Amino acid sequence: MSSSLVENISPKGTAGSDVDEMAALAKEKRLRELFREMGSVLVAFSGGVDSTYVAYIANAELGKNALCVTGESASLAVSEREETMRLATQFGLRREVIQTQELEDVNYSANGPSRCYFCKDELYKKLEEVASVREIKFIVDGSTCDDLSDYRPGRAATGKHGVRSPLIEAGMTKAEVRLLSRKVGLPTWDKPASPCLSSRIAYGIPVTIERLSVIDRGEEILRELGFREFRVRHHDSLVRLEISPNEMERALCVEVIDDLARRFRELGFKYVTLDLHGYRSGAMNEVLGQPGRAQH
């Protein structure tokens, strides 16, 4: 979550004055119009803030003509898989699951700066097949206007496959999506960003199922300890833990430090480090000199 958003939303979940509610509602009206114009849509549904809001509005406007599809692979955290199932059940979303094989693509597993492109390319190929069989007119994603200024190699795949971004078409920002999600009762409204597990692996270190599994288990350890915003950054034999600045004081307790050191060494890391800058979106891109947030 960006620092500005943290400032604009209180611990009790009250949206700040920086978001114009009337303007946001006008954009939601346009979003609903877009879905009615499209007639039928396949939503790339990850269970995150944006795709959940898109799925909810699409379902409200199109009913059975809105299909939410989740692409599952080793790069999707177990907690995220469970979340998509809960959301679909809670809000009556028509949902399907497909398996993606991005790890079989050496361009992806090599883990270069354009890794996200190959992931999205694989996902959208599979979604195109589903849309064709189901005779669905459009594939849509949850990109917001914020993404246009970020380092997002995956956006190139969106254009290649003709995927539409209705939130961008309606002019919505991430903060507006959070505000509107809260108004309609979506539990994801204040959910921290949670991109795929591969984004935790330092560039140049190959993406493997084993490394993804270790990261998934490591982030579950942090959840068990009560932390909310964090990243487990995999640097081969070294793990770098990023904890939200708001939670750093507790992370620096001797007992917590000892527990983290022990449990992460049990996962196979030789060195367990705590990043004193804390959690910030895009930390892996700092080595590239990129201002954006493709790697979260």
Coordinates of C-alpha atoms in Angstrom, one line a residue:
M1 CA 0.0 0.0 0.0
S2 CA 1.4 3.4 -0.9
S3 CA 2.4 5.8 1.9
S4 CA -0.2 8.3 0.7
L5 CA -2.9 5.7 0.9
V6 CA -1.9 4.8 4.4
E7 CA -2.2 8.4 5.4
N8 CA -5.6 8.7 3.8
I9 CA -7.2 5.7 5.4
S10 CA -7.4 5.5 9.2
P11 CA -6.9 2.3 11.2
K12 CA -10.7 2.1 11.5
G13 CA -11.1 2.2 7.7
T14 CA -12.3 5.8 7.2
A15 CA -11.5 7.1 3.8
G16 CA -9.6 10.4 3.8
S17 CA -10.6 13.6 2.2
D18 CA -8.0 13.3 -0.6
V19 CA -10.4 11.1 -2.6
D20 CA -13.4 12.9 -4.1
E21 CA -16.3 10.6 -3.3
M22 CA -18.7 12.2 -5.8
A23 CA -16.1 12.0 -8.6
A24 CA -15.4 8.4 -7.7
L25 CA -19.1 7.5 -7.8
A26 CA -19.4 9.2 -11.2
K27 CA -16.6 7.0 -12.5
E28 CA -18.3 3.9 -11.1
K29 CA -21.4 4.8 -13.0
R30 CA -19.3 5.0 -16.2
L31 CA -17.8 1.6 -15.3
R32 CA -21.2 0.0 -15.0
E33 CA -22.1 1.5 -18.4
L34 CA -19.0 0.0 -19.9
F35 CA -19.9 -3.4 -18.8
R36 CA -23.4 -3.1 -20.1
E37 CA -21.9 -2.0 -23.4
M38 CA -19.6 -5.0 -23.5
G39 CA -22.4 -7.5 -22.9
S40 CA -20.2 -10.3 -21.7
V41 CA -16.8 -10.4 -20.0
L42 CA -14.2 -12.7 -18.7
V43 CA -12.5 -11.2 -15.6
A44 CA -8.9 -12.0 -14.8
F45 CA -9.6 -12.6 -11.2
S46 CA -6.7 -12.7 -8.7
G47 CA -8.6 -11.8 -5.5
G48 CA -6.7 -8.5 -5.1
V49 CA -8.3 -5.1 -4.5
D50 CA -8.8 -4.2 -8.1
S51 CA -9.8 -7.4 -9.7
T52 CA -12.3 -8.1 -6.9
Y53 CA -14.0 -4.8 -7.4
V54 CA -14.1 -5.4 -11.2
A55 CA -15.5 -8.8 -10.7
Y56 CA -18.1 -7.5 -8.3
I57 CA -19.3 -4.7 -10.6
A58 CA -19.3 -7.0 -13.6
N59 CA -21.3 -9.6 -11.8
A60 CA -23.8 -6.9 -10.6
E61 CA -24.3 -5.6 -14.2
L62 CA -24.0 -8.8 -16.3
G63 CA -24.9 -11.7 -14.0
K64 CA -24.2 -15.0 -15.7
N65 CA -22.6 -13.2 -18.6
A66 CA -19.6 -12.3 -16.3
L67 CA -17.2 -15.1 -15.7
C68 CA -14.3 -14.7 -13.3
V69 CA -11.3 -16.9 -14.0
T70 CA -8.3 -17.4 -11.7
G71 CA -5.0 -18.6 -13.2
E72 CA -3.3 -20.9 -10.7
S73 CA 0.3 -22.0 -10.6
A74 CA 3.2 -22.4 -8.1
S75 CA 3.6 -18.6 -8.2
L76 CA 0.2 -18.0 -6.6
A77 CA 0.3 -18.1 -2.8
V78 CA -1.9 -20.7 -1.1
S79 CA -3.6 -17.9 0.9
E80 CA -4.5 -16.1 -2.3
R81 CA -6.0 -19.2 -3.8
E82 CA -8.2 -19.6 -0.7
E83 CA -9.1 -15.9 -0.8
T84 CA -10.5 -16.1 -4.4
M85 CA -12.6 -19.1 -3.4
R86 CA -14.0 -17.3 -0.4
L87 CA -14.8 -14.1 -2.3
A88 CA -16.5 -16.0 -5.1
T89 CA -18.7 -17.9 -2.6
Q90 CA -19.5 -14.8 -0.6
F91 CA -20.5 -12.6 -3.5
G92 CA -22.0 -15.3 -5.8
L93 CA -19.4 -14.8 -8.5
R94 CA -19.4 -17.2 -11.4
R95 CA -15.8 -18.5 -11.2
E96 CA -13.5 -21.0 -12.9
V97 CA -9.9 -22.0 -12.3
I98 CA -7.3 -22.6 -15.0
Q99 CA -3.7 -23.9 -14.6
T100 CA -1.0 -21.8 -16.2
Q101 CA 2.5 -23.1 -17.1
E102 CA 4.6 -19.9 -17.0
L103 CA 7.4 -21.8 -15.1
E104 CA 7.9 -24.0 -18.2
D105 CA 8.9 -20.9 -20.2
V106 CA 12.7 -20.3 -19.8
N107 CA 12.1 -16.6 -20.5
Y108 CA 10.0 -16.5 -17.3
S109 CA 12.0 -18.8 -15.1
A110 CA 15.3 -16.9 -16.0
N111 CA 13.8 -14.1 -13.9
G112 CA 14.9 -11.1 -15.9
P113 CA 13.4 -7.6 -15.6
S114 CA 10.7 -8.5 -18.2
R115 CA 9.5 -11.6 -16.4
C116 CA 6.0 -10.3 -15.8
Y117 CA 5.4 -10.0 -19.5
F118 CA 5.9 -13.7 -20.0
C119 CA 3.6 -14.5 -17.1
K120 CA 0.8 -12.3 -18.4
D121 CA 1.3 -13.6 -22.0
E122 CA 0.8 -17.1 -20.7
L123 CA -2.2 -16.2 -18.7
Y124 CA -3.9 -14.2 -21.5
K125 CA -3.4 -17.0 -24.0
K126 CA -5.2 -19.4 -21.6
L127 CA -8.0 -16.8 -21.0
E128 CA -8.4 -16.3 -24.7
E129 CA -9.1 -20.0 -25.1
V130 CA -11.7 -20.0 -22.3
A131 CA -13.4 -16.9 -23.7
S132 CA -13.6 -18.5 -27.2
V133 CA -15.1 -21.7 -25.9
R134 CA -17.6 -19.8 -23.7
E135 CA -18.4 -17.3 -26.5
I136 CA -17.4 -14.3 -24.2
K137 CA -16.8 -11.1 -26.1
F138 CA -14.2 -9.4 -23.9
I139 CA -11.4 -10.2 -21.4
V140 CA -10.9 -7.6 -18.8
D141 CA -8.3 -7.0 -16.1
G142 CA -8.0 -4.8 -12.9
S143 CA -5.4 -2.3 -14.0
T144 CA -5.9 1.2 -12.7
C145 CA -4.7 4.6 -13.8
D146 CA -1.8 4.3 -11.3
D147 CA -0.4 1.4 -13.3
L148 CA 0.1 3.6 -16.3
S149 CA 3.0 5.5 -14.6
D150 CA 4.6 2.3 -13.1
Y151 CA 7.2 0.0 -14.6
R152 CA 4.8 -2.7 -15.7
P153 CA 6.2 -5.0 -18.5
G154 CA 3.0 -7.1 -18.2
R155 CA 1.0 -4.2 -19.7
A156 CA 2.5 -5.0 -23.1
A157 CA 0.9 -8.4 -23.0
T158 CA -2.5 -6.7 -22.3
G159 CA -2.2 -4.8 -25.5
K160 CA -1.0 -7.9 -27.5
H161 CA -4.1 -9.9 -26.5
G162 CA -6.6 -7.2 -26.7
V163 CA -7.4 -7.3 -22.9
R164 CA -9.4 -4.3 -21.8
S165 CA -8.8 -2.4 -18.6
P166 CA -12.3 -0.9 -17.7
L167 CA -11.0 0.8 -14.5
I168 CA -8.5 2.8 -16.7
E169 CA -11.3 3.4 -19.3
A170 CA -13.4 4.9 -16.5
G171 CA -10.4 6.9 -15.2
M172 CA -10.2 5.2 -11.8
T173 CA -7.2 5.3 -9.4
K174 CA -6.3 2.7 -6.8
A175 CA -7.4 5.0 -4.0
E176 CA -10.9 5.4 -5.7
V177 CA -11.2 1.6 -6.1
R178 CA -10.5 1.2 -2.4
L179 CA -13.1 3.8 -1.4
L180 CA -15.7 2.3 -3.7
S181 CA -14.9 -1.2 -2.6
R182 CA -15.5 -0.2 1.0
K183 CA -18.8 1.4 0.1
V184 CA -20.2 -1.8 -1.5
G185 CA -18.8 -3.9 1.4
L186 CA -15.9 -5.7 -0.2
P187 CA -13.5 -7.1 2.4
T188 CA -10.6 -6.5 0.1
W189 CA -11.0 -2.7 0.2
D190 CA -7.9 -2.3 2.5
K191 CA -6.1 -5.4 1.5
P192 CA -2.3 -4.8 1.0
A193 CA -1.0 -5.4 -2.5
S194 CA 0.0 -9.0 -3.1
P195 CA 1.6 -9.7 -6.5
C196 CA 2.8 -13.2 -7.4
L197 CA 5.5 -15.0 -5.4
S198 CA 8.0 -14.7 -8.2
S199 CA 8.3 -11.0 -7.6
R200 CA 10.0 -11.8 -4.3
I201 CA 13.0 -13.4 -6.0
A202 CA 15.9 -11.2 -6.9
Y203 CA 16.5 -10.6 -10.6
G204 CA 18.8 -13.2 -12.1
I205 CA 18.1 -15.9 -9.6
P206 CA 16.0 -18.5 -11.4
V207 CA 12.4 -19.0 -10.5
T208 CA 11.8 -22.5 -9.3
I209 CA 8.9 -24.3 -7.5
E210 CA 11.2 -24.9 -4.5
R211 CA 12.0 -21.2 -4.1
L212 CA 8.4 -20.2 -4.5
S213 CA 7.3 -22.8 -1.9
V214 CA 9.9 -21.4 0.6
I215 CA 8.7 -17.9 0.0
D216 CA 5.1 -18.9 0.5
R217 CA 5.9 -20.7 3.8
G218 CA 8.0 -17.7 4.9
E219 CA 5.2 -15.2 4.4
E220 CA 2.9 -17.5 6.2
I221 CA 5.3 -17.3 9.2
L222 CA 5.0 -13.6 9.2
R223 CA 1.2 -13.8 9.0
E224 CA 1.2 -16.2 12.0
L225 CA 3.2 -13.6 13.9
G226 CA 0.6 -11.0 13.3
F227 CA 2.3 -8.9 10.7
R228 CA 0.1 -7.4 7.9
E229 CA 2.4 -5.6 5.4
F230 CA 5.6 -7.3 4.5
R231 CA 7.7 -9.1 1.8
V232 CA 10.0 -12.1 2.0
R233 CA 12.7 -11.2 -0.5
H234 CA 14.7 -14.2 -1.7
H235 CA 18.4 -13.6 -2.5
D236 CA 19.5 -17.2 -2.8
S237 CA 21.2 -18.1 0.5
L238 CA 20.1 -14.8 2.1
V239 CA 16.5 -13.8 2.9
R240 CA 15.7 -10.1 3.3
L241 CA 12.6 -9.4 5.4
E242 CA 10.7 -6.2 4.7
I243 CA 8.2 -5.2 7.4
S244 CA 5.9 -2.2 7.2
P245 CA 7.4 0.8 9.1
N246 CA 4.3 0.9 11.2
E247 CA 5.1 -2.6 12.4
M248 CA 8.8 -2.3 12.6
E249 CA 9.0 -1.7 16.4
R250 CA 7.5 -5.1 17.1
A251 CA 9.7 -6.7 14.5
L252 CA 12.8 -5.4 16.4
C253 CA 11.9 -7.1 19.7
V254 CA 14.6 -9.5 20.7
E255 CA 12.1 -12.4 21.0
V256 CA 10.6 -11.8 17.6
I257 CA 14.1 -11.5 16.0
D258 CA 15.2 -14.8 17.5
D259 CA 12.0 -16.5 16.4
L260 CA 12.4 -15.2 12.8
A261 CA 16.1 -16.1 12.6
R262 CA 15.4 -19.7 13.8
R263 CA 12.3 -20.3 11.6
F264 CA 13.8 -18.9 8.4
R265 CA 17.1 -20.8 8.9
E266 CA 14.9 -23.9 9.1
L267 CA 13.6 -23.0 5.7
G268 CA 17.1 -23.3 4.3
F269 CA 18.5 -19.7 4.4
K270 CA 22.0 -19.2 5.7
Y271 CA 21.5 -15.5 6.4
V272 CA 18.3 -13.9 7.8
T273 CA 18.3 -10.1 7.5
L274 CA 15.7 -7.4 8.4
D275 CA 15.6 -4.5 5.9
L276 CA 15.9 -1.4 8.0
H277 CA 14.1 0.7 5.3
G278 CA 11.1 -1.5 5.9
Y279 CA 8.5 -2.6 3.4
R280 CA 8.2 -0.5 0.2
S281 CA 6.6 -1.4 -3.1
G282 CA 9.1 -2.0 -5.9
A283 CA 12.2 -2.8 -3.7
M284 CA 13.5 -5.3 -6.3
N285 CA 13.4 -2.7 -9.0
E286 CA 15.8 -0.4 -7.1
V287 CA 18.7 -2.3 -8.7
L288 CA 17.4 -1.4 -12.1
G289 CA 17.0 2.3 -11.3
Q290 CA 13.3 2.0 -12.2
P291 CA 10.8 4.3 -10.4
G292 CA 7.8 2.0 -10.9
R293 CA 6.5 -1.0 -9.0
A294 CA 6.4 -4.0 -11.4
Q295 CA 8.2 -6.0 -8.7
H296 CA 6.3 -5.7 -5.4

